[in-house]
């Protein structure tokens, strides 16, 4: 029971959180598809900057929501992607993109595991 709440209010809160978690899990498929599309954009050096900016923005949003809905491992992986991209210089090299790909694939694996488990 949530501390300081009576049983009815705690049950309502827990039910609401369960619905939010369920909606989050349902959104994973679209998020995964979007990340895979961006992963494909990393094949073209001419699109690296834009793709990394979009990946970073999506990872940032995912990192933020995961803390609220209790998916800490996804959130940690998203944060790693976000922080890696934040630390890249203005001139991207192949090894930078390889690191982005690697961390993004770890994030996708974690997201897919939760989607498969649902």
Coordinates of C-alpha atoms in Angstrom, one line a residue:
X1 CA 0.0 0.0 0.0
X2 CA 1.2 3.5 -0.8
X3 CA 2.2 5.1 2.5
X4 CA -0.2 7.7 3.9
X5 CA -3.1 6.6 1.7
X6 CA -6.1 4.5 2.7
X7 CA -6.6 1.2 1.0
X8 CA -9.2 2.5 -1.5
X9 CA -7.1 5.4 -2.6
X10 CA -4.0 3.2 -2.8
X11 CA -5.9 0.7 -5.0
X12 CA -7.1 3.5 -7.3
X13 CA -3.5 4.8 -7.6
X14 CA -2.1 1.4 -8.3
X15 CA -4.8 0.7 -10.9
X16 CA -4.0 4.0 -12.6
X17 CA -0.3 3.3 -12.6
X18 CA -1.0 -0.1 -14.1
X19 CA -3.0 1.5 -16.9
X20 CA -0.1 4.0 -17.6
X21 CA 2.4 1.1 -17.7
X22 CA 0.2 -0.8 -20.0
X23 CA -0.1 2.1 -22.4
X24 CA 3.6 2.6 -22.2
X25 CA 4.2 -1.1 -23.2
X26 CA 1.7 -0.7 -26.1
X27 CA 3.7 2.3 -27.3
X28 CA 7.0 0.3 -27.4
X29 CA 6.2 -1.1 -30.9
X30 CA 6.0 2.4 -32.5
X31 CA 9.0 3.5 -30.6
X32 CA 11.0 0.5 -31.7
X33 CA 10.0 1.0 -35.3
X34 CA 11.1 4.7 -35.1
X35 CA 14.4 3.7 -33.7
X36 CA 15.0 1.1 -36.4
X37 CA 14.2 3.7 -39.1
X38 CA 16.8 6.0 -37.5
X39 CA 19.2 3.1 -37.2
X40 CA 18.9 2.7 -41.0
X41 CA 19.6 6.4 -41.5
X42 CA 23.0 5.8 -39.8
X43 CA 24.1 3.9 -42.9
X44 CA 24.4 7.2 -44.8
X45 CA 27.2 9.5 -43.6
X46 CA 25.3 12.5 -45.0
X47 CA 22.4 11.8 -42.5
X48 CA 24.5 11.1 -39.4
X49 CA 24.0 14.5 -37.8
X50 CA 20.2 14.6 -38.3
X51 CA 19.8 10.9 -37.3
X52 CA 21.8 11.3 -34.2
X53 CA 19.8 14.4 -33.2
X54 CA 16.6 12.5 -33.6
X55 CA 17.9 9.5 -31.8
X56 CA 19.1 11.7 -29.0
X57 CA 15.7 13.5 -28.7
X58 CA 13.8 10.2 -28.7
X59 CA 16.1 8.6 -26.2
X60 CA 15.8 11.7 -24.0
X61 CA 12.0 11.4 -24.0
X62 CA 12.2 7.7 -23.4
X63 CA 14.6 8.1 -20.5
X64 CA 12.3 10.6 -18.9
X65 CA 9.1 8.5 -19.1
X66 CA 10.8 5.3 -18.0
X67 CA 11.6 6.7 -14.6
X68 CA 7.9 7.6 -14.1
X69 CA 6.5 4.2 -15.2
X70 CA 9.0 1.8 -13.7
X71 CA 11.0 0.6 -16.6
X72 CA 14.4 1.5 -15.2
X73 CA 16.5 -0.7 -17.5
X74 CA 15.0 0.8 -20.6
X75 CA 15.5 4.2 -19.1
X76 CA 19.2 3.5 -18.3
X77 CA 19.8 2.3 -21.8
X78 CA 18.1 5.3 -23.3
X79 CA 20.2 7.6 -21.0
X80 CA 23.4 6.0 -22.2
X81 CA 22.4 6.6 -25.8
X82 CA 21.5 10.2 -25.0
X83 CA 24.7 10.9 -23.1
X84 CA 26.9 9.3 -25.8
X85 CA 25.4 11.5 -28.4
X86 CA 25.7 14.6 -26.2
X87 CA 29.4 13.8 -25.9
X88 CA 30.1 13.5 -29.6
X89 CA 31.9 16.3 -31.3
X90 CA 30.6 18.3 -34.3
X91 CA 32.5 16.0 -36.8
X92 CA 31.1 12.5 -36.6
X93 CA 33.4 9.6 -37.4
X94 CA 32.5 6.0 -38.3
X95 CA 33.6 4.8 -34.8
X96 CA 31.3 7.4 -33.2
X97 CA 28.4 6.0 -35.3
X98 CA 29.4 2.4 -34.4
X99 CA 29.1 3.3 -30.7
X100 CA 25.7 4.9 -31.3
X101 CA 24.6 1.8 -33.2
X102 CA 25.9 -0.5 -30.5
X103 CA 24.1 1.3 -27.6
X104 CA 20.9 1.8 -29.7
X105 CA 20.9 -2.0 -30.4
X106 CA 21.1 -2.6 -26.6
X107 CA 18.2 -0.3 -26.0
X108 CA 16.2 -1.9 -28.8
X109 CA 16.9 -5.4 -27.3
X110 CA 15.6 -4.3 -23.9
X111 CA 12.5 -2.6 -25.4
X112 CA 11.7 -5.8 -27.4
X113 CA 12.1 -8.0 -24.4
X114 CA 9.5 -6.0 -22.6
X115 CA 7.2 -5.9 -25.6
X116 CA 7.6 -9.7 -26.0
X117 CA 6.8 -10.3 -22.3
X118 CA 3.6 -8.3 -22.6

